[in-house]
PDB file of C-alpha atoms in Angstrom:
ATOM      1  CA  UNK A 886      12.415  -1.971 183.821  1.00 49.00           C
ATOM      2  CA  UNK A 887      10.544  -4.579 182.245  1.00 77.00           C
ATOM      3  CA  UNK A 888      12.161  -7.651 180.754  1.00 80.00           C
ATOM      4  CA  UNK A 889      11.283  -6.548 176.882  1.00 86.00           C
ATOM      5  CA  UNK A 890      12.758  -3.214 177.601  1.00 90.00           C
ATOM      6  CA  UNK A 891      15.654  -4.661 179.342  1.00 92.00           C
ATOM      7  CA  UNK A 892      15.928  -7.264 175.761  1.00 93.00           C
ATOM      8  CA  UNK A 893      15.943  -4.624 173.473  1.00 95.00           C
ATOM      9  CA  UNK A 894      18.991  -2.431 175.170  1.00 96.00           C
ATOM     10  CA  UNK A 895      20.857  -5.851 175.500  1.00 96.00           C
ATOM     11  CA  UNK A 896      19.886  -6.594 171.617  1.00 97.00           C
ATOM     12  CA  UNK A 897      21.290  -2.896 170.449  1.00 97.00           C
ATOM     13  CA  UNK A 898      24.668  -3.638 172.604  1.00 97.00           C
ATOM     14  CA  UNK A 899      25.090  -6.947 171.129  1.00 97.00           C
ATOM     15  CA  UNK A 900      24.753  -4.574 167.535  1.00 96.00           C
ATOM     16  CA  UNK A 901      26.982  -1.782 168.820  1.00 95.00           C
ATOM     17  CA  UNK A 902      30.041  -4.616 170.104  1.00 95.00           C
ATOM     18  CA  UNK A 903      29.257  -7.491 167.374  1.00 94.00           C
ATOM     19  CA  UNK A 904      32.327  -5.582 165.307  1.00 90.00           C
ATOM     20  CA  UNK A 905      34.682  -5.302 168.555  1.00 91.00           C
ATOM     21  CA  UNK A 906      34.561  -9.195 168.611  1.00 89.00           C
ATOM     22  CA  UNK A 907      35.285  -9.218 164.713  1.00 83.00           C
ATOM     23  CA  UNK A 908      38.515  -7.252 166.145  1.00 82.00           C
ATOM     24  CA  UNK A 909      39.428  -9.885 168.655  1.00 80.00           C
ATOM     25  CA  UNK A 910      40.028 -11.815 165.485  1.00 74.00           C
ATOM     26  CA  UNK A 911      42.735  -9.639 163.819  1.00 68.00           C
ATOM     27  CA  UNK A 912      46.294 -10.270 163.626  1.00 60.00           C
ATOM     28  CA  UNK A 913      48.444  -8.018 166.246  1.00 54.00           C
ATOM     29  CA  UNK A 914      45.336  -8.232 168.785  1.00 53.00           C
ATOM     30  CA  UNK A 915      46.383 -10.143 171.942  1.00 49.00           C
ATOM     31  CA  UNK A 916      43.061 -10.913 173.383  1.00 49.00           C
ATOM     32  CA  UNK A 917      42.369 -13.277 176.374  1.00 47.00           C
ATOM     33  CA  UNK A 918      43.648 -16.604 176.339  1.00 44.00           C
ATOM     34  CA  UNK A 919      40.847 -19.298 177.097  1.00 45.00           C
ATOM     35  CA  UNK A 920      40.891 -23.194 177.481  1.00 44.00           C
ATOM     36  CA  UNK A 921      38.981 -23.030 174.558  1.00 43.00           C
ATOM     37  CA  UNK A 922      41.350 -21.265 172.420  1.00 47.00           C
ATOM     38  CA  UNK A 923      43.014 -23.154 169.501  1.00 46.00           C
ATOM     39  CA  UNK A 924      46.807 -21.724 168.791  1.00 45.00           C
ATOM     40  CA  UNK A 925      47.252 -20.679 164.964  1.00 44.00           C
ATOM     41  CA  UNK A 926      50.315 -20.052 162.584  1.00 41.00           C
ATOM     42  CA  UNK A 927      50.834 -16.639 164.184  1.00 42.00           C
ATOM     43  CA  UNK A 928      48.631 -15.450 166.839  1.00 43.00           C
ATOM     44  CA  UNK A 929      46.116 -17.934 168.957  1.00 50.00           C
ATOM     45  CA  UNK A 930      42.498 -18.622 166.762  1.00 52.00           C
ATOM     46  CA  UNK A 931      39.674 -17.441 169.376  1.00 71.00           C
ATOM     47  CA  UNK A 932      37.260 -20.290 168.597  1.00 79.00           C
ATOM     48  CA  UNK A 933      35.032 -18.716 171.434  1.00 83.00           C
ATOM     49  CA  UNK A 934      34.663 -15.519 169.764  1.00 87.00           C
ATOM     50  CA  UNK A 935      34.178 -17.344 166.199  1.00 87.00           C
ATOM     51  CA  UNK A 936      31.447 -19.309 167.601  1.00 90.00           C
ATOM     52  CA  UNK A 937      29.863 -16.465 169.974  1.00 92.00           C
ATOM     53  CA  UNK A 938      29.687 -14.602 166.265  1.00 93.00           C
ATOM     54  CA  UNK A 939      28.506 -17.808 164.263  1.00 93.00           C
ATOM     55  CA  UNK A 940      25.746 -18.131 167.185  1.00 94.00           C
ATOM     56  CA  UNK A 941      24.865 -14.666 166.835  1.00 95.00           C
ATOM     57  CA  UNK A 942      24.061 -14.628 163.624  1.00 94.00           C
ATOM     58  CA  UNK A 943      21.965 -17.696 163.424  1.00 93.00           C
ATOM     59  CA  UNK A 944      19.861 -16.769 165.941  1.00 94.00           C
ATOM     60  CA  UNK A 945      19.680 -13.179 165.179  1.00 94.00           C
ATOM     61  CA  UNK A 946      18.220 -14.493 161.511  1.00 91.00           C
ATOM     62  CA  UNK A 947      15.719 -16.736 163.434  1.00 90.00           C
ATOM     63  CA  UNK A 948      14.222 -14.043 165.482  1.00 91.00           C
ATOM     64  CA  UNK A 949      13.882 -11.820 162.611  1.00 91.00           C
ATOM     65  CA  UNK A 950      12.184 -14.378 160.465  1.00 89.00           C
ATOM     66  CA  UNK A 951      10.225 -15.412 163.338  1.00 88.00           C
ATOM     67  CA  UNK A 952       8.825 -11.633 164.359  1.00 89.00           C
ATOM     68  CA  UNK A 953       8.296 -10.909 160.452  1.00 89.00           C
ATOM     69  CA  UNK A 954       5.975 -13.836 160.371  1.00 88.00           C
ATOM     70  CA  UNK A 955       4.258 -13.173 163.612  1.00 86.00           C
ATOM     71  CA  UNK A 956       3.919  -9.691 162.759  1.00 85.00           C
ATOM     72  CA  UNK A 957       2.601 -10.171 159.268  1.00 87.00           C
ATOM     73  CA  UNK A 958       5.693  -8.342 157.288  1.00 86.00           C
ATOM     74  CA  UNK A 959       7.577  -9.224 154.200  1.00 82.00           C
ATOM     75  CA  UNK A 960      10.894 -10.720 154.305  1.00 75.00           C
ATOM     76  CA  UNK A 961      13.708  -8.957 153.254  1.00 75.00           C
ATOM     77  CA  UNK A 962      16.938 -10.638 152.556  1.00 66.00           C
ATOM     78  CA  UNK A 963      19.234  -9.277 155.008  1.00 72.00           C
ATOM     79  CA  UNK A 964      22.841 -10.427 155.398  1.00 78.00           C
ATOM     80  CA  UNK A 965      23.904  -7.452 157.860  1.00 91.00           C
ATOM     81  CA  UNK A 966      23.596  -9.095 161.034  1.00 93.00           C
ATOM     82  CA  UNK A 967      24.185  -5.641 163.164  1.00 94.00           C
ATOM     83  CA  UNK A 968      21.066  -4.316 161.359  1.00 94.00           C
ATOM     84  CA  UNK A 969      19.152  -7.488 162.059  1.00 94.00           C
ATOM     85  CA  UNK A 970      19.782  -7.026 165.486  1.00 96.00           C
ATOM     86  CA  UNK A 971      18.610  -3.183 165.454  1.00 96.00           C
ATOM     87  CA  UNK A 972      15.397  -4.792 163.994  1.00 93.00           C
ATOM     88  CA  UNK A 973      14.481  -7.091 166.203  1.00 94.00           C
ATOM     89  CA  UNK A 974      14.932  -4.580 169.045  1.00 95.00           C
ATOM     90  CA  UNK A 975      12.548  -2.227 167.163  1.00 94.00           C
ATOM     91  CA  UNK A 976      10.076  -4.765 166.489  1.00 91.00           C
ATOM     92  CA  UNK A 977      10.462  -6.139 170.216  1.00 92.00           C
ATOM     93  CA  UNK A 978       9.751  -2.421 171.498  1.00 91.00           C
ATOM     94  CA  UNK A 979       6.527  -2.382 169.651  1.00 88.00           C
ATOM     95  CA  UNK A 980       5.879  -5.954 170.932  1.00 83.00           C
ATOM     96  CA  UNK A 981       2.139  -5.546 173.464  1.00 78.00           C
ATOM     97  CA  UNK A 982       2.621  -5.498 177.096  1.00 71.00           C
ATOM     98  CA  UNK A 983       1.669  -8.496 179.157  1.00 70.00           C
ATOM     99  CA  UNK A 984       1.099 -10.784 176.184  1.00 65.00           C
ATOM    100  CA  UNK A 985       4.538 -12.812 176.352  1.00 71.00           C
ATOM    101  CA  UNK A 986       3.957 -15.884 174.821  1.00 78.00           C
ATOM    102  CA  UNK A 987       6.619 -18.961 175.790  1.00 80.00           C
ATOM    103  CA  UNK A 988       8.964 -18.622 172.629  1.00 81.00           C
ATOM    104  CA  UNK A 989       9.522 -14.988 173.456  1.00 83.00           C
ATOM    105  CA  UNK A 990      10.590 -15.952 177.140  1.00 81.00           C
ATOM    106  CA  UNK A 991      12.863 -18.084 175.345  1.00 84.00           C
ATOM    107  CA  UNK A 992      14.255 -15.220 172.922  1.00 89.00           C
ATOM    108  CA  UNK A 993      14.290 -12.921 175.800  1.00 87.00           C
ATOM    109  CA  UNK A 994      16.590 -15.616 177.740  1.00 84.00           C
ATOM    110  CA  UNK A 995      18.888 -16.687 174.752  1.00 90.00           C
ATOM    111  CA  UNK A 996      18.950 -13.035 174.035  1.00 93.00           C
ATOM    112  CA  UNK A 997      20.164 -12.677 178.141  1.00 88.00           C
ATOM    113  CA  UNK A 998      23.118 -15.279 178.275  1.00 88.00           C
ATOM    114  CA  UNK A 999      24.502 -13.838 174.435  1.00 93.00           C
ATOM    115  CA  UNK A1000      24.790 -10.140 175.904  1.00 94.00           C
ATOM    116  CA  UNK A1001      26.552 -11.512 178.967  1.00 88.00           C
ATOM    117  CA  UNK A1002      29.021 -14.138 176.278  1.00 89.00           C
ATOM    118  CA  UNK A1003      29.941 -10.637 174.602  1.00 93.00           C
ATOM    119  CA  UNK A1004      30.485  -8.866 177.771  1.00 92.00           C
ATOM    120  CA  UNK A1005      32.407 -11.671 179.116  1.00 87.00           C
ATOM    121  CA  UNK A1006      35.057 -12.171 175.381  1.00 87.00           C
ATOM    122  CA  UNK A1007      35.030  -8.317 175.327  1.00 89.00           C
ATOM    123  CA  UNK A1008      36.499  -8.114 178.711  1.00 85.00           C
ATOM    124  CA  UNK A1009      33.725  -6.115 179.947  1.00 87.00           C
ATOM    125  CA  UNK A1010      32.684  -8.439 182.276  1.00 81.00           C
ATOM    126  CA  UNK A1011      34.740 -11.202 184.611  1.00 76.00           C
ATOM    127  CA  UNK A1012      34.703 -14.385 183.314  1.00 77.00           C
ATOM    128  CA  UNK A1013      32.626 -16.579 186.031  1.00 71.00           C
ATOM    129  CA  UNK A1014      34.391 -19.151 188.018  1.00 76.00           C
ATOM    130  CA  UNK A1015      32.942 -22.781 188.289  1.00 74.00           C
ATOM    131  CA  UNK A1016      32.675 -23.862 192.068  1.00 77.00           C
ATOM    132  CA  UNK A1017      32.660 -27.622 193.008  1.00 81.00           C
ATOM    133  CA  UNK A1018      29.572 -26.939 194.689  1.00 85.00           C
ATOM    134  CA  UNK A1019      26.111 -28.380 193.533  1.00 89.00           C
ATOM    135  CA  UNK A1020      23.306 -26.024 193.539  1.00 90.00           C
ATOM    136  CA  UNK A1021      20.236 -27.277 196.431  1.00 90.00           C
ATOM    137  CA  UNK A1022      17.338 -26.746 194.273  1.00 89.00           C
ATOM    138  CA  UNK A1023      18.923 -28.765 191.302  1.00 89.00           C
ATOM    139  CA  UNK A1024      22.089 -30.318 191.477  1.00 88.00           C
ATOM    140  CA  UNK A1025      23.527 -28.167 188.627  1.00 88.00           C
ATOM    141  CA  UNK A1026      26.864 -26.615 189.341  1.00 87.00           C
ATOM    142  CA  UNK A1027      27.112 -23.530 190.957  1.00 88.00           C
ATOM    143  CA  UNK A1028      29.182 -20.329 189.446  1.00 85.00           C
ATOM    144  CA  UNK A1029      30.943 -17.926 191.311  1.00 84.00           C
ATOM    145  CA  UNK A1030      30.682 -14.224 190.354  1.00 80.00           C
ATOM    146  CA  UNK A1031      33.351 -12.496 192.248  1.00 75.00           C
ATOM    147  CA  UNK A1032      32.681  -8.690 190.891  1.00 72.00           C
ATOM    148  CA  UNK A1033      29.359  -9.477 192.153  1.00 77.00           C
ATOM    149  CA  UNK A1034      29.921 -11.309 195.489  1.00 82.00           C
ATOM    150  CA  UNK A1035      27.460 -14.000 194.216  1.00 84.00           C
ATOM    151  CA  UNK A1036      26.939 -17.786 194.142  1.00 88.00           C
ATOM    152  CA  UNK A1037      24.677 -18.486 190.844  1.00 87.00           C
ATOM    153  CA  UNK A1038      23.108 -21.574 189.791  1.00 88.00           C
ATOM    154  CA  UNK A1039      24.408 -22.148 186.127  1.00 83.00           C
ATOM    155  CA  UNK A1040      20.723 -23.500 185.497  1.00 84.00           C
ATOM    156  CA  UNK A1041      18.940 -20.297 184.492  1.00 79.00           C
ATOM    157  CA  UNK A1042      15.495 -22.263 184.904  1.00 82.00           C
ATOM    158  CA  UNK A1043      16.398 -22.453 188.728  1.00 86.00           C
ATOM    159  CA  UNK A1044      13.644 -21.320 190.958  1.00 86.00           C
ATOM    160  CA  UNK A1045      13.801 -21.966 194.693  1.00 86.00           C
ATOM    161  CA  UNK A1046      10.409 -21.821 196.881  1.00 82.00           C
ATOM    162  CA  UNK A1047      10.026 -17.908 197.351  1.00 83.00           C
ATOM    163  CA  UNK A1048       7.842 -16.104 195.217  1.00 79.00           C
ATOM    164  CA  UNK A1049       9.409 -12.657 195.770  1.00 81.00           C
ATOM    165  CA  UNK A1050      13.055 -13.744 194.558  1.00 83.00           C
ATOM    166  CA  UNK A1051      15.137 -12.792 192.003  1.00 79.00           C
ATOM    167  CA  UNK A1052      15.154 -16.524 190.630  1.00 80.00           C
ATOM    168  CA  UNK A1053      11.869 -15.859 189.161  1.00 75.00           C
ATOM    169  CA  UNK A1054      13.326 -13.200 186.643  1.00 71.00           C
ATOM    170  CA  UNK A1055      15.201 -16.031 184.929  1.00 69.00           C
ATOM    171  CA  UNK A1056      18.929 -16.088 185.721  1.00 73.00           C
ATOM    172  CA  UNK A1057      19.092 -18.730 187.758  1.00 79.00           C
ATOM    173  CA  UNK A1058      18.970 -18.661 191.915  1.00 87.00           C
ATOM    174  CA  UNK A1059      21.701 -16.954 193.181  1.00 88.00           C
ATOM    175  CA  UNK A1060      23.156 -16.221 197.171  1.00 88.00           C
ATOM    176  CA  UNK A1061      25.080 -12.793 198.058  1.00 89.00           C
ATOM    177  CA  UNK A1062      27.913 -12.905 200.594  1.00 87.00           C
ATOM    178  CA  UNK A1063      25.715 -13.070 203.470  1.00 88.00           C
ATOM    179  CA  UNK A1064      23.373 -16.191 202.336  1.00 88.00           C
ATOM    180  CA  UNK A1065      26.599 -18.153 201.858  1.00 86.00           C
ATOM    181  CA  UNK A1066      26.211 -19.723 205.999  1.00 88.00           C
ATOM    182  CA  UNK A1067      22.821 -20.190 204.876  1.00 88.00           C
ATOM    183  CA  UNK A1068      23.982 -22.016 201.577  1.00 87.00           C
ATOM    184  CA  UNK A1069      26.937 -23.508 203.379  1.00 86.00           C
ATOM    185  CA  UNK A1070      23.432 -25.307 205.743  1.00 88.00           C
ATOM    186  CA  UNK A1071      21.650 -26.108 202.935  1.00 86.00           C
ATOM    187  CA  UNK A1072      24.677 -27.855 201.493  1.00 84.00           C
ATOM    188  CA  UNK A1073      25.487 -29.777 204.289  1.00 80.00           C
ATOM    189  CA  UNK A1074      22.311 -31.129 205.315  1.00 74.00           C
ATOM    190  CA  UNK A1075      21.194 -34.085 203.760  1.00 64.00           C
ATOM    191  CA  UNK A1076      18.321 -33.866 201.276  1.00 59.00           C
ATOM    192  CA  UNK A1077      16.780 -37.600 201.541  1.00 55.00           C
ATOM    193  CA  UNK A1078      16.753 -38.286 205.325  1.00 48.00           C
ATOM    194  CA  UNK A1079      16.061 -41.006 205.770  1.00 42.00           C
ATOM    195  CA  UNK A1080      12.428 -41.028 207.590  1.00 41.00           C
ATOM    196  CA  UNK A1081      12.503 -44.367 209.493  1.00 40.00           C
TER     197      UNK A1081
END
């Protein structure tokens, strides 16, 4: 599946689940607990959901604007950000193959890490642990994905020296259960011997 394809499903479930997380905000609904969480009068305020929503809809207005421009159409005022969102996948899917220019990597990445915020406040997907571990390629922490027995690099920009890796789709290196010894090495060892 290419990565636009991939873009627009992850664009149309953002729009099909951007009214679940306007029901994580109503009174009676118990949803999960974060650090980030602010408690209210009656029921806790999910600031993570509020600003997972706010985020959306800023950036869902900037890719529309953007792809309007680009693809010579009139603006429309628009204030519906679920339709937005169906938009932008529409106009995405008619997008040429091969000609990716860099601010479209950069939608389709933003456009990556929202779908998996949703997932993540919807309950649809495990929250990620933080390890205490520092990734080998560039220092940035590493994450811990139990569902899917991974170590990931919370830099999505990671790359490691193989061409044929996963890294290179944009999501960061990341080690399954049987790189960690080889991790656990690479950890270990030292990365300015000293050459004297």
């Amino acid at each position: 599946m290419s990565k636009l394809i991939e873009t627009c499903q992850e664009l149309r479930d953002i729009a099909q689940w951007y009214h679940k997380l306007s029901h994580e905000l109503q009174p009676g609904h118990s949803g999960e607990r974060t650090t980030r969480s602010v408690p209210g009068p009656r029921l806790p305020l999910r600031v993570d959901v509020l600003d997972t929503m706010v985020a959306i809809q800023s950036d869902t207005i900037g890719w529309e604007v953007f792809l309007r421009v680009e693809t010579n159409q009139p603006g429309i005022p628009n204030g519906d950000t679920v339709r937005s969102l169906f938009w932008v996948a529409d106009a995405l899917e008619k997008w040429p193959d091969g000609n990716l220019p860099k601010w479209l990597e950069s939608l389709v990445d933003t456009v990556s890490g929202r779908h998996t915020q949703v997932k993540i406040l919807l309950g649809l997907e495990q929250r990620p642990l933080t390890a205490r571990l520092k990734c080998p390629y560039c220092e940035q922490r590493l994450v811990i994905k139990l569902d899917q027995g991974l170590l990931r690099c919370r830099n999505r920009a990671c790359r490691c020296a193989a061409e044929d890796c996963a890294c290179a789709n944009g999501k960061g290196h990341a080690w399954k259960e049987s790189d960690w010894p080889r991790l656990g090495l690479m950890l270990d060892t030292p990365s300015d011997v000293d050459a004297s």
